[in-house]
């Protein structure tokens, strides 16, 4: 069965390693924080100026001056720090953040990503996404394999305006885990009960299948 | 001690005129200069170019200026929460320049620090880089982005003193420190204004040299955009 958003977040949480500073995008990536192993030390960065983000506050304890990049009220954990926007992007551009997890509308087989604009329809802006994808060494995309109309989001070439070029390393969807290689999308894992054939049919870009493809362990 | 305190928000905004370029701190509605924005509405200045990460919501923040059509152009990174903004943008009434958030911060900081321009990898290969100078450093491509030029910067800090020294709180810091000294005149508003000598010099985030005018805001609504809580188990 294909994964739901929580399943995608659980699988990505396994990519988070001890000692990592991690930036989580809005949407599915935000959920990842809930499933990171408790025996490792990780700090979450939010580009609006906080390291060491904690869970949402209890009702009545919200502070308008402490929010995440999604403008949600948050708390901080011991060891947290606040800083200005320039310093925040120094952390990102300077590659001090080890892992960036973000959503996407489209990814191409060479690692281009589009996630900020649908011309004539949705023009909200790129926020920090362009800075993140241009600089991060390790970028994982969290998204559904196909869009609402059933069309593949893993393409030969992105049709929407790009956020960054050749930057995505790994993709975790409701159907599969894939690695971006110079030759295309290499299939690494299948969602439980999902066949290679189903993944093939849902992938427009070049899909590389080498040997037996294991099911994801969640 | 060089005195920066002014008596009122009216004195603080003296010299603001039609068709000027303004920088405004804040991320979403967090850390926005609420009192300066209210006074801009009151003054009814028009044709403004506003440099600010976001454009407020329909009835708060920069949304208040948009409602009265006082803004000619917005330079922002994300404008998702404002219907009136979207309407004015799609109808062509409002000119909008969307730029990466880190680039926005650094173009402010460059103006503050005396750099004419900076190279950033953000946006390379995308429409943001179209028509811009690019250059390769160590095998990677970068885009040349210019320092902003602005008439006024409106800053919101938590505490300040009459010498213009500022301390910020939480994530209300965001773009505010980057914009201090990045415009011809920097106007800081604070929740608590204290006499010089009260604040510990070790704890100052922005020294008063970057601030020309400071005042204590009358009230702060501090509206929360996305109130998210967890249940006590």
GROMACS .gro file of C-alpha atoms in nm, chain B residues 1-5 161-165 195-197:
model
   13
  219UNK     CA    1   2.604   5.971   2.458
  220UNK     CA    2   2.438   6.080   2.137
  221UNK     CA    3   2.066   6.122   2.191
  222UNK     CA    4   1.845   5.932   1.943
  223UNK     CA    5   1.515   5.942   2.125
  379UNK     CA    6   1.789   5.289   2.502
  380UNK     CA    7   1.803   5.659   2.420
  381UNK     CA    8   2.141   5.605   2.251
  382UNK     CA    9   1.967   5.383   1.996
  383UNK     CA   10   2.109   5.052   2.119
  413UNK     CA   11   1.779   5.559   2.974
  414UNK     CA   12   2.134   5.511   2.848
  415UNK     CA   13   2.336   5.301   3.089
   0.00000   0.00000   0.00000
